[in-house]
Each structure stands twice: as structure tokens, then as C-alpha cells.
CSV table of C-alpha atoms and ligand atoms in Angstrom, one decimal:
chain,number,residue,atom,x,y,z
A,1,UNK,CA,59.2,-120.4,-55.1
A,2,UNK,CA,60.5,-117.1,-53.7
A,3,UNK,CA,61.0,-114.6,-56.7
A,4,UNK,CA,64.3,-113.4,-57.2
A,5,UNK,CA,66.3,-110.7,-58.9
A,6,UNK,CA,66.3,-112.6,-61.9
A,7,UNK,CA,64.7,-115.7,-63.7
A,8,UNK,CA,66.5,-117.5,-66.5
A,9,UNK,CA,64.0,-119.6,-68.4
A,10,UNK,CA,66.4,-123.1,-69.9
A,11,UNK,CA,69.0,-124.6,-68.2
A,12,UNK,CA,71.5,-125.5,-71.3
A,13,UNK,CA,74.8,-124.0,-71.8
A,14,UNK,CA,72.9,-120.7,-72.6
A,15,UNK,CA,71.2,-120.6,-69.3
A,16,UNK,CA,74.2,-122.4,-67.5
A,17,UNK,CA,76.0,-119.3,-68.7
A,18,UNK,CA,74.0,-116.6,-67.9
A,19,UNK,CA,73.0,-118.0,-64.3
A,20,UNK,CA,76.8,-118.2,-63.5
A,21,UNK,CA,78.0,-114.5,-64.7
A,22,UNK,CA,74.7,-113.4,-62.8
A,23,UNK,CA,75.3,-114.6,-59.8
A,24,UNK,CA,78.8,-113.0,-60.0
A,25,UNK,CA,77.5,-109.7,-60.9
A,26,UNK,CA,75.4,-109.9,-57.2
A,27,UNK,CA,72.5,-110.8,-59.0
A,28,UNK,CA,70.0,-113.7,-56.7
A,29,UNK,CA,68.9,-115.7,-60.0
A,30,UNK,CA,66.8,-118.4,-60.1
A,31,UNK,CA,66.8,-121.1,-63.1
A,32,UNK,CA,63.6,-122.9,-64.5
A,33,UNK,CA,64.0,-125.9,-66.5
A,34,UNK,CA,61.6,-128.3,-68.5
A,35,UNK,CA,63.9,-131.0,-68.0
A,36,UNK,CA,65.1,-132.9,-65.4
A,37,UNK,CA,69.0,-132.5,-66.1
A,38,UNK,CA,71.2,-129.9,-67.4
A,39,UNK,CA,72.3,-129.7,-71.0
A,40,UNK,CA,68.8,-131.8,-71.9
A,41,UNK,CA,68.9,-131.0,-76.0
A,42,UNK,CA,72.6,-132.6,-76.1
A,43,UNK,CA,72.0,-135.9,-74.2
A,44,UNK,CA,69.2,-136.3,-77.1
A,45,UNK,CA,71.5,-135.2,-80.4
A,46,UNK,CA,72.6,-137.7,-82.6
A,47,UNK,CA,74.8,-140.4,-81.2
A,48,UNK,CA,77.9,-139.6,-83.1
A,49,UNK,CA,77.8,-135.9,-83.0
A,50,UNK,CA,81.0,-134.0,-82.0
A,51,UNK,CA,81.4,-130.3,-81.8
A,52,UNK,CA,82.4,-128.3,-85.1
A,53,UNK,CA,83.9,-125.9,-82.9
A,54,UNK,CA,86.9,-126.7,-81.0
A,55,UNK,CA,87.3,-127.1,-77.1
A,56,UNK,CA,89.1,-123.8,-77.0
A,57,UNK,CA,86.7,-121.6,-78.5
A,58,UNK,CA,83.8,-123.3,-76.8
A,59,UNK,CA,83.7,-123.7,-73.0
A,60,UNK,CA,81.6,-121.5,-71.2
A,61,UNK,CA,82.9,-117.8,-69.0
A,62,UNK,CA,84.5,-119.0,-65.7
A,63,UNK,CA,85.4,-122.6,-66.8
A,64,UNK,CA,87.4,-124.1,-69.8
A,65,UNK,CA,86.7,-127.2,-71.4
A,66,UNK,CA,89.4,-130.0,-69.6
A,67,UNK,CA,92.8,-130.5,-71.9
A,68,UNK,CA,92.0,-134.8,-71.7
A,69,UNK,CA,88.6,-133.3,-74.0
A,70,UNK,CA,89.7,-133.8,-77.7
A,71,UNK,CA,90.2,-130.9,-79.9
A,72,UNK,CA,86.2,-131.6,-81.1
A,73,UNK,CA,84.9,-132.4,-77.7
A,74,UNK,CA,81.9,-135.7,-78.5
A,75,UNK,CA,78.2,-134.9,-77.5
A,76,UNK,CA,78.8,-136.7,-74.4
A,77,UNK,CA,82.0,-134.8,-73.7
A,78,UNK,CA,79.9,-131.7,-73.9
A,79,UNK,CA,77.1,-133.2,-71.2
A,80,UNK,CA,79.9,-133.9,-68.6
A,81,UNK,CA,80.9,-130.3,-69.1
A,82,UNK,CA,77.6,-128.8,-68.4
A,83,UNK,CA,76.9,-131.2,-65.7
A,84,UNK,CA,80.7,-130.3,-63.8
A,85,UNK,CA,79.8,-126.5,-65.2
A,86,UNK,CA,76.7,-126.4,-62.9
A,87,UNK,CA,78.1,-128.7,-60.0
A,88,UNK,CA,81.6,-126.3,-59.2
A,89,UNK,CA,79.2,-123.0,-59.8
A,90,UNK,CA,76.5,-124.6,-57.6
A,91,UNK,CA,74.0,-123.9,-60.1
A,92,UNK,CA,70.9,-125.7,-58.9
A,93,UNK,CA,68.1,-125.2,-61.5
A,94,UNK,CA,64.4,-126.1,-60.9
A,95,UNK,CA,63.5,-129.4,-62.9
A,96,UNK,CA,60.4,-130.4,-64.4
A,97,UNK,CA,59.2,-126.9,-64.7
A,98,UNK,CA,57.8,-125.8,-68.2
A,99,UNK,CA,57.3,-122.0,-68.6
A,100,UNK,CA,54.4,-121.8,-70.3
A,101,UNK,CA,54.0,-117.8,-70.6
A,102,UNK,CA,56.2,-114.4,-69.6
A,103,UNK,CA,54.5,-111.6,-69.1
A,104,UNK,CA,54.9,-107.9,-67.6
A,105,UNK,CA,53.4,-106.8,-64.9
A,106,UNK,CA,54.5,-103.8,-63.8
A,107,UNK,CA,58.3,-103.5,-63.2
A,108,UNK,CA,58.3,-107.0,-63.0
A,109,UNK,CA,58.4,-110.4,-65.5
A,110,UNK,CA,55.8,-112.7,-64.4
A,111,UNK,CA,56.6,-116.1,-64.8
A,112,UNK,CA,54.0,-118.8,-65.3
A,113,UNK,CA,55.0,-122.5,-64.9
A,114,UNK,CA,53.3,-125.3,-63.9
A,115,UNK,CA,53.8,-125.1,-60.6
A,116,UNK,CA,52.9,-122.1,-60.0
A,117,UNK,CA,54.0,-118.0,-60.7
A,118,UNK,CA,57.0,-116.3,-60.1
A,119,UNK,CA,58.1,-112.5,-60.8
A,120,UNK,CA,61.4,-110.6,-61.0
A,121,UNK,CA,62.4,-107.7,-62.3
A,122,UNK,CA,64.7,-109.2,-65.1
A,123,UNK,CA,63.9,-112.5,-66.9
A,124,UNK,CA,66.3,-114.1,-69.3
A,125,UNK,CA,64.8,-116.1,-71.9
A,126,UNK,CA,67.6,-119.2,-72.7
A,127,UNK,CA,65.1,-121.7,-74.2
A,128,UNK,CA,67.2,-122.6,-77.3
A,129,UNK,CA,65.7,-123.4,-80.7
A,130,UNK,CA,65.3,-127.4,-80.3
A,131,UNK,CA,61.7,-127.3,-79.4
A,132,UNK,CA,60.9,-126.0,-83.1
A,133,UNK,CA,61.7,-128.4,-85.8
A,134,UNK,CA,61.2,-127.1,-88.6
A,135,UNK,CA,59.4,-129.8,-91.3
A,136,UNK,CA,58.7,-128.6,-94.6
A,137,UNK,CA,55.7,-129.4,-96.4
A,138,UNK,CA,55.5,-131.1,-100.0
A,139,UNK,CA,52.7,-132.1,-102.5
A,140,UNK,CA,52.2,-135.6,-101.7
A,141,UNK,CA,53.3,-135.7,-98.1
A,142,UNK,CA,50.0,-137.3,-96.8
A,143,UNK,CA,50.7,-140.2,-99.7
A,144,UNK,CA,54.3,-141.3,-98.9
A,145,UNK,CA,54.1,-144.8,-97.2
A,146,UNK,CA,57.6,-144.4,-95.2
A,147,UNK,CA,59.3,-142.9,-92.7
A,148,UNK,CA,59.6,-138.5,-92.5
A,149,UNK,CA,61.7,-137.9,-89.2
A,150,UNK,CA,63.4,-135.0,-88.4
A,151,UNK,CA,66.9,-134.7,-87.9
A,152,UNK,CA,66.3,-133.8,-83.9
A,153,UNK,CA,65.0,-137.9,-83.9
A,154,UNK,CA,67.7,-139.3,-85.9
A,155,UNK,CA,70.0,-141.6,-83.3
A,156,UNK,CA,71.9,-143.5,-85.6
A,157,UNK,CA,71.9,-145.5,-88.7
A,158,UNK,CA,70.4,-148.5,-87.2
A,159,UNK,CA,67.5,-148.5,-88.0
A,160,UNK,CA,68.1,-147.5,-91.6
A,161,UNK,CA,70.3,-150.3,-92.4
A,162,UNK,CA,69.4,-152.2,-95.5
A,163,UNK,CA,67.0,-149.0,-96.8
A,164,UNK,CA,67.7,-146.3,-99.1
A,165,UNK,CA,67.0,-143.0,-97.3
A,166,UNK,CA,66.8,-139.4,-98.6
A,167,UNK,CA,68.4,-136.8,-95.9
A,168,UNK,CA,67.1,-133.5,-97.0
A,169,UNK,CA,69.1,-130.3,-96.5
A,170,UNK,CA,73.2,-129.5,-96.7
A,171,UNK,CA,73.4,-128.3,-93.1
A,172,UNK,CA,75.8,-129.6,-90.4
A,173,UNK,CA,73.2,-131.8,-89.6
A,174,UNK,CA,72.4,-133.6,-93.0
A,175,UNK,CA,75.9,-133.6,-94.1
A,176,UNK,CA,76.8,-135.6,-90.7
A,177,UNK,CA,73.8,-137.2,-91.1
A,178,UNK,CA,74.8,-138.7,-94.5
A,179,UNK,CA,77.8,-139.0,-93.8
A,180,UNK,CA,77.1,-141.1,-90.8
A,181,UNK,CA,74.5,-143.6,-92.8
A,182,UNK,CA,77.3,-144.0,-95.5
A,183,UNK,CA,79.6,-145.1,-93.1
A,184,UNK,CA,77.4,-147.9,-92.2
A,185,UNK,CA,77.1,-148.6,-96.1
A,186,UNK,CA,73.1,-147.3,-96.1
A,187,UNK,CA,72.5,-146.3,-99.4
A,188,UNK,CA,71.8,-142.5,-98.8
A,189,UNK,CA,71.4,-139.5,-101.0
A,190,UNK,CA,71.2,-135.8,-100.0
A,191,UNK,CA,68.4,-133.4,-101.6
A,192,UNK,CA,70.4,-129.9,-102.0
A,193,UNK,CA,67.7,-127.4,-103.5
A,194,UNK,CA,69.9,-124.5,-103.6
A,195,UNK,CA,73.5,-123.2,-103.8
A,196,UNK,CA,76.2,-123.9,-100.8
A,197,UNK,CA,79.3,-123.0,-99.0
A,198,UNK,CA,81.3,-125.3,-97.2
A,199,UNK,CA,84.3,-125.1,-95.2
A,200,UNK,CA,86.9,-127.3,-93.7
A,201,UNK,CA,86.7,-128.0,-90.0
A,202,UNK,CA,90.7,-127.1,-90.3
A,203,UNK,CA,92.4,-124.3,-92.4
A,204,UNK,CA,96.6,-124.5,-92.3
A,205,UNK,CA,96.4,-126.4,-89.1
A,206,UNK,CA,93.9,-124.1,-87.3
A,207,UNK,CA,90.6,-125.3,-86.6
A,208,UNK,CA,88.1,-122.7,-88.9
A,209,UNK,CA,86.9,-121.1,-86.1
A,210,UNK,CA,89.9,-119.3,-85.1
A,211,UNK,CA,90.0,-118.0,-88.8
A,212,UNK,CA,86.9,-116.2,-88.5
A,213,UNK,CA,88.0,-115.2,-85.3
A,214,UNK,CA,90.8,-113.2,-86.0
A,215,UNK,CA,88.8,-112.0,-88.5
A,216,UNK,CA,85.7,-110.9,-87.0
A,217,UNK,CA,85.8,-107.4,-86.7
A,218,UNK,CA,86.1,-106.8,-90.4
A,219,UNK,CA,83.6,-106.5,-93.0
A,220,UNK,CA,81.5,-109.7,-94.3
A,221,UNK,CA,82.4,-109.2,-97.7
A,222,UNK,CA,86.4,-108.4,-97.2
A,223,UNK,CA,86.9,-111.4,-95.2
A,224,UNK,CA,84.7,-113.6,-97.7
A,225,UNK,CA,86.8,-112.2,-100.6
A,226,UNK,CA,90.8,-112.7,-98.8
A,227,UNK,CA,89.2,-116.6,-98.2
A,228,UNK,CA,87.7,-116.9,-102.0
A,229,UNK,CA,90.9,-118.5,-103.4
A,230,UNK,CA,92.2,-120.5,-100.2
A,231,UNK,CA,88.9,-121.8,-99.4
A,232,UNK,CA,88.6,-122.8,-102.9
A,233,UNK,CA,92.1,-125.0,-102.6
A,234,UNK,CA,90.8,-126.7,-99.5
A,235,UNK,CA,87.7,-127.7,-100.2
A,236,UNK,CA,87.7,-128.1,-104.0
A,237,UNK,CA,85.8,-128.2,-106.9
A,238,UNK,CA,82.2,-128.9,-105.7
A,239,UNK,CA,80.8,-128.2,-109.3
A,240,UNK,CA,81.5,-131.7,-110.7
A,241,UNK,CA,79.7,-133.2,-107.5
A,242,UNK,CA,76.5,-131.5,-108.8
A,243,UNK,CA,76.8,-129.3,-105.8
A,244,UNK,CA,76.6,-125.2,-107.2
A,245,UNK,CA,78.9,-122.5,-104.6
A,246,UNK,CA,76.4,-120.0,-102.9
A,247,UNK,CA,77.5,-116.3,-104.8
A,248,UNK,CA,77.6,-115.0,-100.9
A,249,UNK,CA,80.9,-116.1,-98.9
A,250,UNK,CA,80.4,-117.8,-95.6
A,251,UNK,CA,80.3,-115.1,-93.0
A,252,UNK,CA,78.4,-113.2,-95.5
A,253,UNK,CA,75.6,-116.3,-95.7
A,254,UNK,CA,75.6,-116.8,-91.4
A,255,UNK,CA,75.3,-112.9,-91.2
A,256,UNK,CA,72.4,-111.3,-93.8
A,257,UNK,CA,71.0,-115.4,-94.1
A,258,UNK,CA,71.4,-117.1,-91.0
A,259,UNK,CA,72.4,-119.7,-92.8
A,260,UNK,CA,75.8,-121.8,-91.5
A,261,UNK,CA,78.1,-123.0,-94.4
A,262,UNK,CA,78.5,-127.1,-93.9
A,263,UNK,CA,81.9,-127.5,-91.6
A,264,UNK,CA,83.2,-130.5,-93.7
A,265,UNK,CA,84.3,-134.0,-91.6
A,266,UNK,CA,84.0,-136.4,-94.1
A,267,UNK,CA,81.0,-135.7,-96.4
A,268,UNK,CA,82.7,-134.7,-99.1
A,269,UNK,CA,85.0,-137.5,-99.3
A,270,UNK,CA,81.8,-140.0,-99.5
A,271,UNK,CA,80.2,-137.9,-102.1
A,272,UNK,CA,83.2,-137.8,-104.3
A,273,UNK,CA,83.6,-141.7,-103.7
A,274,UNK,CA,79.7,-142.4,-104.7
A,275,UNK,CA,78.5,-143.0,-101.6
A,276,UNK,CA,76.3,-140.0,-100.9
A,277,UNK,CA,74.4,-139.5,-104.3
A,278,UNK,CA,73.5,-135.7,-104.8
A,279,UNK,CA,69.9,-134.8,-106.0
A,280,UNK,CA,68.5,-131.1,-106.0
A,281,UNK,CA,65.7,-130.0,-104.8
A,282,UNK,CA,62.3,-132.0,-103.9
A,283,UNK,CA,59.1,-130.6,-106.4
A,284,UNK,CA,56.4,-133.6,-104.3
A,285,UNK,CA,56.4,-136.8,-102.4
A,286,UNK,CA,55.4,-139.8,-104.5
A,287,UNK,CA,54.0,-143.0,-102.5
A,288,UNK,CA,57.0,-144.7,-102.7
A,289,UNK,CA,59.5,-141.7,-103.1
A,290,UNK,CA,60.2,-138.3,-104.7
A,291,UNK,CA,59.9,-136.5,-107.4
A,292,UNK,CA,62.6,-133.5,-108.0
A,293,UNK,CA,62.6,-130.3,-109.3
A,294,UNK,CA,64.8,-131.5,-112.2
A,295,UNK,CA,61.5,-134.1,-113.6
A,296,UNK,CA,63.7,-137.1,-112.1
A,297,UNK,CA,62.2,-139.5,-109.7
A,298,UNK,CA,63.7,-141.9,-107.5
A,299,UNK,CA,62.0,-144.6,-104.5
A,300,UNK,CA,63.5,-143.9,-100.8
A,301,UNK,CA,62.5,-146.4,-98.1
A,302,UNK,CA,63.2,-143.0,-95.4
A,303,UNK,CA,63.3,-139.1,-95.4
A,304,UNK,CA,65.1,-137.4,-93.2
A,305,UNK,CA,64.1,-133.9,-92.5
A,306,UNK,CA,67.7,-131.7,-91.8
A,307,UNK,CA,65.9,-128.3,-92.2
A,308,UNK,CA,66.5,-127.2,-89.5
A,309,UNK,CA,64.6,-125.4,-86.9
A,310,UNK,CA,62.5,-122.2,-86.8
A,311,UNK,CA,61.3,-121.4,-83.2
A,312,UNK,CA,59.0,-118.7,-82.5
A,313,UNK,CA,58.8,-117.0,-79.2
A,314,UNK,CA,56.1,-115.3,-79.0
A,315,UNK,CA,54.2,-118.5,-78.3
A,316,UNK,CA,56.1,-117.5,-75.0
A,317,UNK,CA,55.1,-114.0,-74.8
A,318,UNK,CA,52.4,-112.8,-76.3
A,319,UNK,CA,52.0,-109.7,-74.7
A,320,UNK,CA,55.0,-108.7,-75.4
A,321,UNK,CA,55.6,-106.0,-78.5
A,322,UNK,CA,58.5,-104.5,-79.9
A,323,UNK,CA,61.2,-107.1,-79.2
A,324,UNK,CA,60.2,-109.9,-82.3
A,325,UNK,CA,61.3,-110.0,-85.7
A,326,UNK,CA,58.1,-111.3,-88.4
A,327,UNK,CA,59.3,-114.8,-87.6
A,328,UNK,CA,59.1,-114.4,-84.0
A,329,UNK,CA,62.9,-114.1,-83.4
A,330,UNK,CA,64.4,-111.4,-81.3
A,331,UNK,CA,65.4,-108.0,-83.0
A,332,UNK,CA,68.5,-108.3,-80.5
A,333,UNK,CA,70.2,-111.0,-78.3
A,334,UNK,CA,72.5,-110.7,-75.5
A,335,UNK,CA,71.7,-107.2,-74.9
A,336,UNK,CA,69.0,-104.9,-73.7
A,337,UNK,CA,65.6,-105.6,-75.7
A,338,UNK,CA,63.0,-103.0,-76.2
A,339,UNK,CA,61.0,-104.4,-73.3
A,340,UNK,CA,63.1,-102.9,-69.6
A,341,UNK,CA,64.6,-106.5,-68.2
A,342,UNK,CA,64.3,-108.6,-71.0
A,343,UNK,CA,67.1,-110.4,-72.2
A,344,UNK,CA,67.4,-113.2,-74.7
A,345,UNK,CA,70.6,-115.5,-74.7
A,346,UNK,CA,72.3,-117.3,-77.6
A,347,UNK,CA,68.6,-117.0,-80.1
A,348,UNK,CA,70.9,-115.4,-83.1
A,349,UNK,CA,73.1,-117.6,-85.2
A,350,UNK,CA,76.6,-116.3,-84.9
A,351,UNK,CA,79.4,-116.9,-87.7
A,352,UNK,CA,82.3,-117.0,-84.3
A,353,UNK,CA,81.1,-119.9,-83.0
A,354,UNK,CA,77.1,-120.3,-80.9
A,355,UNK,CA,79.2,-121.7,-78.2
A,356,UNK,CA,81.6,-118.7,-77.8
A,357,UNK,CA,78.6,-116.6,-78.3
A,358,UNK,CA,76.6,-117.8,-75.7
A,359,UNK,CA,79.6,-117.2,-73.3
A,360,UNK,CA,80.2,-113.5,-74.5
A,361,UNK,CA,76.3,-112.7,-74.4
A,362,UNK,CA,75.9,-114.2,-70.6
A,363,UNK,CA,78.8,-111.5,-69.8
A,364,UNK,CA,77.0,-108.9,-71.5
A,365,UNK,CA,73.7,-109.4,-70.0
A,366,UNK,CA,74.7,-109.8,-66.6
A,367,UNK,CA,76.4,-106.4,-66.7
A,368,UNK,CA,73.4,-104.7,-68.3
A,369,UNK,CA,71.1,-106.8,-66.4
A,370,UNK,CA,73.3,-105.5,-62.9
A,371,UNK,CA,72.8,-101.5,-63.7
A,372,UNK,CA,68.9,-101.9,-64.4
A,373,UNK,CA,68.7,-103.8,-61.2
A,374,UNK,CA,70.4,-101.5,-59.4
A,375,UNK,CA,68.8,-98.3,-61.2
A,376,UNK,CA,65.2,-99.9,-60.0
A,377,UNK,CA,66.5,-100.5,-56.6
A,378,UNK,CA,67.6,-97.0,-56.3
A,379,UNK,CA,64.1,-95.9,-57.9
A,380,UNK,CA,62.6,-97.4,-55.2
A,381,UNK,CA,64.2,-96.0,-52.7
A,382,UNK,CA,64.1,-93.0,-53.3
A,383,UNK,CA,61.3,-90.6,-51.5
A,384,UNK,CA,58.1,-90.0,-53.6
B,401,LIG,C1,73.1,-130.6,-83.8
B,401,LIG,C2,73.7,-129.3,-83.3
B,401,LIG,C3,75.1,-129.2,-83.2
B,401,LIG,C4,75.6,-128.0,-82.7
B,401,LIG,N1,77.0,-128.0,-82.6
B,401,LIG,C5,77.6,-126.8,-82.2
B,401,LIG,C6,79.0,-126.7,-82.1
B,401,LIG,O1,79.7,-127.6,-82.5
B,401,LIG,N2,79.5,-125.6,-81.6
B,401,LIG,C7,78.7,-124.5,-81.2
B,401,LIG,O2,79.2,-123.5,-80.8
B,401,LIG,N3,77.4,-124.6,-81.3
B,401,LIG,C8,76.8,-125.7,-81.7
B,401,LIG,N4,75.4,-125.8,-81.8
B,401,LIG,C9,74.6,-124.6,-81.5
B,401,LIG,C10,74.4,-124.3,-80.0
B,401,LIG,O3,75.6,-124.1,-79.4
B,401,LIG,C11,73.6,-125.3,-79.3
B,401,LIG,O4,72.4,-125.5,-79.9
B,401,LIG,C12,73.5,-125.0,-77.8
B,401,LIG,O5,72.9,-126.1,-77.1
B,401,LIG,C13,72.5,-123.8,-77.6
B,401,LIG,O6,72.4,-123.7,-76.2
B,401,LIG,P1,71.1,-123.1,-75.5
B,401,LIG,O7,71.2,-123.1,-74.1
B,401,LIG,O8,70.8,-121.8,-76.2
B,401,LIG,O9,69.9,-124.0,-76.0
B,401,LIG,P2,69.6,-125.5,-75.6
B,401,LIG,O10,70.8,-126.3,-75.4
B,401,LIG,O11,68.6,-126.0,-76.6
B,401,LIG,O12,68.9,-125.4,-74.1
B,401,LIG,C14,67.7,-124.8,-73.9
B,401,LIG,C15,67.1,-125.4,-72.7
B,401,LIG,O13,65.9,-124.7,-72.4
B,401,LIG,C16,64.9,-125.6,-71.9
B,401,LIG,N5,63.6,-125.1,-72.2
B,401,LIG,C17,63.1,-124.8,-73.5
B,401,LIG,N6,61.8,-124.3,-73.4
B,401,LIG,C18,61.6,-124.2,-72.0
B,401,LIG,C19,60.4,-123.8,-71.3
B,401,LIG,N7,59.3,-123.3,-71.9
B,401,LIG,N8,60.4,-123.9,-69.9
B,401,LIG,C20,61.5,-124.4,-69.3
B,401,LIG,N9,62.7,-124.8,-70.0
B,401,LIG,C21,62.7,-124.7,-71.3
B,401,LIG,C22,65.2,-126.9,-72.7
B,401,LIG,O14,64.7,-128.0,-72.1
B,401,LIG,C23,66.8,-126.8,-72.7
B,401,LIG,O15,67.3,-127.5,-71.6
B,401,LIG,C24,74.8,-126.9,-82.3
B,401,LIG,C25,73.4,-127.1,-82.4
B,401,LIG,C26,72.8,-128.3,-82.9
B,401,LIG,C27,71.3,-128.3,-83.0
């Protein structure tokens, strides 16, 4: 591999992005991927998954998302995008090559992969969080005879049929998750240790996102307090459902928490009509079931794990100091890191949408990543 001006490490929409705004900044980028397709993590989601943000707020810079797409594009809508995304910017990434390590040397990144090194003086690090399920660990764990899967392996509710299963968490991905094993009359509850917020997918006819964009430039708290009372209409008392509201607004919890409030399609519906019981939070696994925090215990014939995910990259780059939070997250995405050349792409959760985000970042780092490259350039040129 010849090294370039720039290495983007992940070839999904965040790398897609940033290789395409790269190039157009002048920039000779080459693309390294584990997989051997674009968009890998979404041909692998749940079947029935559909975007919570709408076409118009998530297509990526250069290209919209066609008008035939549906206002919530499906997971294979999204695929065909990234694949025609690549294809008309001739974005030809290298497949089946795992990065194993980043390091500095010098004024440049190193990249190891397996087939070999490559070096530039600006790497972008686009590797998503998918890789790091996050699974939780209970007393009793070892014990339980079933099933513990993690929402990343969840399909579809086939093989659940007939079984009573426990989805665990109130995220987008264990409300959908429930909601899509009550659809196919699986007799599913969802453990919800803590308090929640939870918005409708549309607000007066406007999908939610463009809500919190117009609002984004104010303050957290201001924007969670002008929603309090409509937000409150439209998605209704949650109190009788044995569901408690988070004291922190939305934007406020995806902000200071990283947390995303549950984008409602459905869920709420079922667990108002019975179908998705509510428990609270899980105290140990029992050989047959669970045991909650409330003394109750109940038999489940599956647990699914929607906790999320919690990647750490400095598995990636150990060498690399003053650009990780405790957890291993970066201080800063999208934008110039500690380290001269490092960028990360679309790591942070966003409350405007990760889609949209990813688009804006790839813009920002291609123009910062331009004036370093051209600042080294001139650095080398220049006489001793
Ligand atoms: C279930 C789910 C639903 C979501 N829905 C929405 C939504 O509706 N709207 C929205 O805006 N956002 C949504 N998101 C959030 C976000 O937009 C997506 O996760 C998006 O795919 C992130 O893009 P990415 O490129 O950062 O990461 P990924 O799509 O995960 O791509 C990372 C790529 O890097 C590759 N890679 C990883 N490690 C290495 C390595 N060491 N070497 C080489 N390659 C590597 C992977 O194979 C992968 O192809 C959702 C996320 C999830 C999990």
C-alpha cells in the first residue's frame, strides 16, 4: 500500500463521509476496512430496523438521501445509500484489513494492519462503537440455563416464538426490540432500572429531529423546559405504566449523560395494551429467570442484553496520551485532538441526529485536516 496524505480507519457512513469531503479538500486519502463491504454494521442490525431520524436530516455531505426513500429510510434503505454513496464518489476502500494498532512516529500515524504498515501524516479514526457490546454482569449469570444475547445479535423474533424473554434496557434498541417480539405475540417484558424520557418520532407533523434542530443553539435546560408541557401531551402519562420521567429533559440526558431518550414507534402503545410487561431493575439471575430489585421474581426462557455499547479506543492506541476520556472515549470528535493529525469521526453521541453529525464533523475535519497538511508541507520545505 503506498501511504497517503491521509488514512481513515472504517468504512461506514462515518468514514464514507470523511473520505469524500477529504478528497475534495485535495487531500490523497486512503480507506481501511475490516469488512468486505461498505456500511458492514448496518447489513447486520436487526431486520426491521428503520432510521429514527428522517431522510432529510440524515444523508451524508455531497449526496442526499433519494425522495422514493421513505421519510424513515429501512436498514436496507440505508445500505443502498452507502453502497451508491461510495460508487458516484469512487470511494474504493481496502477490504479485509483490520487495523490492529495506530501509532506516532514522528510527524506521521503509523498504521498497522494485517497486511502490512502504512503511515500518513493525518489518520482519522471512523471505527464506530459496534465492535463493543456492552453486557452487564449479574449475581447468578454463570447459573442461568437460557439464552443472554446482545442486542447487536438480535435478527428477529423467530427464534423467540413461543418463549417468554426479558429485553433489558429502554433504549432505541430494547424498545424496538420489544416492540418487535410483541408484534409477533412473544410474551416479552422490558427491565427499566432507572428513570426515562421518551419522545415521539413526530411532534406537530415534524419529525423530532427538526425540533431539536431549530433549537440547537440554545441552552440544554431552556429547550428541555419550553418542551416540558408539549412533550408531556404527546407522549403521556408514563407514570401509570410503572415507567418514572428522568428529572433531566432530553437534550439535557444526550448532552451531560450520553444517554438517548427512547424515539417512540409503537412501544408505548403495546405497553399500555399489556403486551410489553414493565419490570424494574434486575438485583441477580436465577437458573430459570430473575430476580428484581423490587424482591419479585419471574422465569424468562431469553435475555436480551439492550445496553448498549461502550467501546474503548485505546485498545487502538496505546501510545497515545492526552486524547481519551477514563472510559477510553475521545475528549473531542470531529475536530483537532491533542495529538497533531488525529481526528476521530462520529465517537460522541449527539442530541441533532449521529447521522447529521457524522456529515458536519467529516466537513470539519477535512478542513482542519487540509491546513495541517499544508502547514507540514510548507515545514518541509522550507530551508533548515
Ligand atoms: C441500532 C442502531 C440504530 C441507529 N439509528 C440511527 C438513526 O436512525 N439515525 C442516526 O443518525 N444514527 C443512528 N445510529 C447511530 C449511528 O448513526 C450509526 O451507528 C452509524 O452507523 C455510525 O457510523 P460510523 O461510521 O461511525 O460507525 P459504523 O457504522 O459502526 O462503521 C464503522 C466501520 O469501521 C469498521 N472498523 C471497525 N474497527 C475497525 C478496525 N480495527 N479496522 C478496520 N475497520 C474497522 C467496521 O467494520 C465498520 O464498517 C444508530 C445506531 C445503532 C447501533
Amino acid at each position: 500500500m503506498k501511504n497517503p496524505d491521509a488514512i481513515i480507519v472504517g468504512a461506514g457512513p462515518a468514514g464514507l463521509a470523511c473520505a469524500v469531503t477529504m478528497r475534495a479538500a485535495g487531500l490523497d486519502v486512503t480507506v481501511l476496512e475490516k469488512a468486505d463491504r461498505v456500511g458492514s454494521v448496518w447489513r447486520r442490525h436487526y431486520d426491521r430496523l428503520h432510521l429514527h431520524t428522517d431522510r432529510n436530516h440524515s444523508g451524508l455531505p455531497g449526496m442526499a438521501m433519494p425522495l422514493i426513500f421513505p421519510t424513515y429510510p429501512s436498514r436496507e434503505q440505508l445500505v443502498e445509500y452507502l453502497e451508491s454513496y461510495a460508487a458516484r464518489f469512487d470511494i474504493q476502500p481496502v477490504f479485509n484489513t483490520t487495523v490492529s494498532r495506530i501509532r506516532r512516529d514522528g510527524t506521521q500515524w503509523c498504521v498497522d494492519a494485517d497486511q502490512g504498515s502504512i503511515s500518513a501524516p493525518v489518520v482519522v479514526v471512523a471505527t464506530g462503537i459496534a465492535d463493543a457490546p456492552y453486557r452487564p454482569s449479574w449475581p447468578g449469570l454463570d447459573a442461568y440455563r437460557s439464552a443472554v444475547v446482545h442486542s447487536s445479535e438480535y435478527r428477529n423474533p423467530t427464534p423467540y416464538v413461543g418463549k417468554r424473554v426479558l429485553v433489558v434496557g429502554f433504549g432505541n434498541s430494547g424498545g424496538e426490540i420489544a416492540l418487535d417480539l410483541a408484534n409477533a405475540d412473544v410474551d416479552v417484558a422490558l427491565a427499566v432500572r432507572g428513570p426515562v424520557q421518551i419522545l415521539p418520532r413526530d411532534l406537530l407533523g415534524f419529525p423530532i429531529l427538526a425540533w431539536a434542530i431549530l433549537y440547537r443553539r440554545l441552552p440544554a435546560r431552556l429547550v428541555d423546559f419550553i418542551n416540558a408541557p408539549i412533550l408531556r401531551l404527546a407522549v403521556g402519562s408514563i407514570e401509570e405504566l410503572g415507567l418514572r420521567r428522568a428529572a433531566k429533559g432530553p437534550r439535557q440526558m444526550v448532552e451531560e449523560d450520553g444517554r438517548v431518550p427512547l424515539i417512540d414507534i409503537g412501544t408505548l402503545d403495546k405497553i399500555r395494551d399489556g403486551s410489553i410487561k414493565i419490570c424494574g431493575g434486575i438485583d441477580r439471575l436465577t437458573p430459570e429467570g430473575v430476580a428484581f430489585a423490587d424482591a419479585s421474581a419471574q422465569k424468562f426462557d431469553a435475555i436480551i442484553l439492550a445496553t448498549g455499547f461502550r467501546p474503548d479506543l485505546r485498545q487502538l492506541m496505546p501510545d497515545v496520551e492526552g486524547v481519551f476520556d477514563r472510559h477510553g472515549m475521545p475528549l473531542v470528535t470531529g475536530q483537532a485532538t491533542n495529538a497533531p493529525g488525529l481526528y476521530f469521526c462520529g465517537q460522541i453521541t449527539s442530541p441533532t441526529g449521529q447521522l447529521r453529525e457524522i456529515g458536519l464533523e467529516a466537513q470539519r475535519i477535512a478542513d482542519t485536516a487540509r491546513h495541517y497538511n499544508v502547514g507540514l508541507r510548507a515545514q518541509r520545505a522550507a530551508p533548515a
